[in-house]
Amino acid sequence: MKCALVTGGSRGIGRAICQKLAEELNYHVLINYQGNKDAALETLALLEATGATGEILQFNVADIQETQAALQNWSVRNPEAVVEVIINNAGIARDGLFMWMSPDDWSSVLQVSLQGFYNVTNFFIQKLLRQRFGRIINIVSVSGVKGTAGQVNYSAAKAGVVGATKALALEVAKRNITVNAVAPGFIHTDMTAEMDEGELVKLIPANRFGKAEEVADLVCFLASKKSGYITGEVININGGIYS
Ligand code: NAI
C-alpha cells in the first residue's frame, strides 16, 4: 500500500491536497488532524466518494511525543505500508505587530510550522532513504519569502521551513528524494476568511484570491514522478503578487 501523509488535512488547502493525491496519484492518504475529527471524516468521505482510499490520523504536529507515538503506532499496525509522500501543510497564524507580540504568539506559530516539520519529517526520513524514493513538500507562504508586516512570527516560521527545505534537499537528492516548498499568496480558506478581500485584491495582479484546488494541483505535480529533477525549490503560487 503506497501512502501519502498530509498534515492538517481536514480542511482548506490540506483537504484539497488529500483529494488530489488520492484521485490523481492513487495514494492511500493519511489525513492528519489535530482536533476536528468530523472535518477529517468529511475529507475522508470526499475522497472515498471517488473510489479512492484513506484514513484519518489524529496528532498535534507541534508535540513531538504525540507525533512520534501516533506515527509509530500506525507503522506497527501497517507493516506493509510504504509512505512515499509527506506534505507538511499544518500551520497557524497569530498576527499582530511585533512590538506587542506575546512570547506565546511567537513560539506557538514556530512550533506548529517549523518544529512540526521536524517532528513529522524526521520520523520518516530514514525510511525514505532506505526505500530510495520520496517526495517531501512543505507548504510555506509568500510571507516566508518576502516578509509581511504584522506577521513577524509567521514569516520567521515559514522562512525557517524554506531554509530547511533547501538544506534537506541537498542531503537526500542522491536517493531520489525531492524536497520542495510551495509558497501560496492569498488563498480562499478559513485562514483568510476574516480578511478584507475587496481591499486586498487590489494588490494582486490576477485580481482575485487563489483556490485551494489550485495549490493542490501544484502540490500534486511536485508529488508525482514527473517532477523528479526539481528539488530544493520554493515555488510561488500567488497571482503575481510576488515572485
Ligand atoms: P486552515 O487554517 O484552514 O488549515 C490549517 C490546517 O492545519 C487545519 O486543518 C488545522 O487544523 C491544521 N493544524 C493547525 N495546527 C495543527 C497542529 N498543531 N497539528 C496538526 N494540524 C494542525 O488554513 P489553510 O489556509 O488551509 O492553511 C494550510 C497551510 O497553507 C498552512 O500552513 C498555511 O500557513 C499555508 N498558507 C495559507 C495561505 C492562505 O491564504 N490560506 C497562504 C499561504 C500559506
GROMACS .gro file of N, CA and C in nm, residues 1 3 6-7 15 17 28 43 54 62 75 82 91 103 115 120 123 125 128 130 161-162 196 206 211-212 221:
model
   81
    1MET      N    1   0.085  -0.120   0.000
    1MET     CA    2   0.000   0.000   0.000
    1MET      C    3   0.088   0.125   0.000
    3CYS      N    4   0.143   0.515   0.038
    3CYS     CA    5   0.071   0.615   0.116
    3CYS      C    6   0.131   0.754   0.103
    6VAL      N    7  -0.070   1.382   0.479
    6VAL     CA    8  -0.095   1.527   0.469
    6VAL      C    9  -0.125   1.579   0.609
    7THR      N   10  -0.039   1.664   0.664
    7THR     CA   11  -0.068   1.718   0.797
    7THR      C   12  -0.171   1.830   0.783
   15ARG      N   13  -0.712   1.972   0.280
   15ARG     CA   14  -0.819   1.886   0.229
   15ARG      C   15  -0.808   1.872   0.077
   17ILE      N   16  -0.550   1.899  -0.106
   17ILE     CA   17  -0.431   1.817  -0.138
   17ILE      C   18  -0.464   1.668  -0.117
   28HIS      N   19  -0.302   0.604  -0.104
   28HIS     CA   20  -0.383   0.587   0.016
   28HIS      C   21  -0.343   0.704   0.106
   43THR      N   22  -1.338   1.495   0.495
   43THR     CA   23  -1.235   1.485   0.390
   43THR      C   24  -1.226   1.341   0.341
   54GLY      N   25  -0.830   0.610   0.207
   54GLY     CA   26  -0.752   0.690   0.302
   54GLY      C   27  -0.793   0.654   0.442
   62ALA      N   28   0.284   1.978   1.653
   62ALA     CA   29   0.373   2.060   1.736
   62ALA      C   30   0.429   1.981   1.855
   75SER      N   31   0.260   0.274   1.200
   75SER     CA   32   0.358   0.192   1.126
   75SER      C   33   0.352   0.047   1.171
   82VAL      N   34   0.395   0.171   0.266
   82VAL     CA   35   0.514   0.249   0.231
   82VAL      C   36   0.470   0.394   0.215
   91GLY      N   37  -0.043   2.452   0.972
   91GLY     CA   38   0.014   2.583   1.005
   91GLY      C   39  -0.089   2.669   1.074
  103PRO      N   40   0.513   3.616   2.401
  103PRO     CA   41   0.600   3.500   2.380
  103PRO      C   42   0.524   3.380   2.324
  115GLN      N   43   0.884   2.337   1.403
  115GLN     CA   44   0.903   2.215   1.483
  115GLN      C   45   0.818   2.101   1.424
  120VAL      N   46   0.753   1.555   1.204
  120VAL     CA   47   0.696   1.461   1.107
  120VAL      C   48   0.804   1.410   1.011
  123PHE      N   49   1.076   1.169   1.147
  123PHE     CA   50   1.026   1.033   1.173
  123PHE      C   51   1.043   0.945   1.048
  125ILE      N   52   1.241   1.012   0.761
  125ILE     CA   53   1.349   1.034   0.666
  125ILE      C   54   1.435   0.909   0.642
  128LEU      N   55   1.254   0.679   0.407
  128LEU     CA   56   1.259   0.727   0.268
  128LEU      C   57   1.395   0.698   0.206
  130ARG      N   58   1.600   0.460   0.283
  130ARG     CA   59   1.613   0.316   0.259
  130ARG      C   60   1.534   0.274   0.135
  161VAL      N   61   1.127   2.713   0.748
  161VAL     CA   62   1.096   2.592   0.671
  161VAL      C   63   1.157   2.601   0.530
  162VAL      N   64   1.163   2.721   0.475
  162VAL     CA   65   1.229   2.739   0.344
  162VAL      C   66   1.376   2.697   0.355
  196ASP      N   67  -1.011   4.146   0.450
  196ASP     CA   68  -1.088   4.237   0.365
  196ASP      C   69  -1.048   4.210   0.220
  206ALA      N   70  -0.351   3.926  -1.046
  206ALA     CA   71  -0.456   3.840  -1.102
  206ALA      C   72  -0.597   3.884  -1.058
  211LYS      N   73  -0.751   2.955  -0.526
  211LYS     CA   74  -0.835   2.847  -0.473
  211LYS      C   75  -0.745   2.737  -0.417
  212ALA      N   76  -0.795   2.670  -0.314
  212ALA     CA   77  -0.719   2.559  -0.253
  212ALA      C   78  -0.685   2.453  -0.359
  221PHE      N   79   0.158   1.784  -0.872
  221PHE     CA   80   0.265   1.772  -0.972
  221PHE      C   81   0.399   1.745  -0.902
   0.00000   0.00000   0.00000
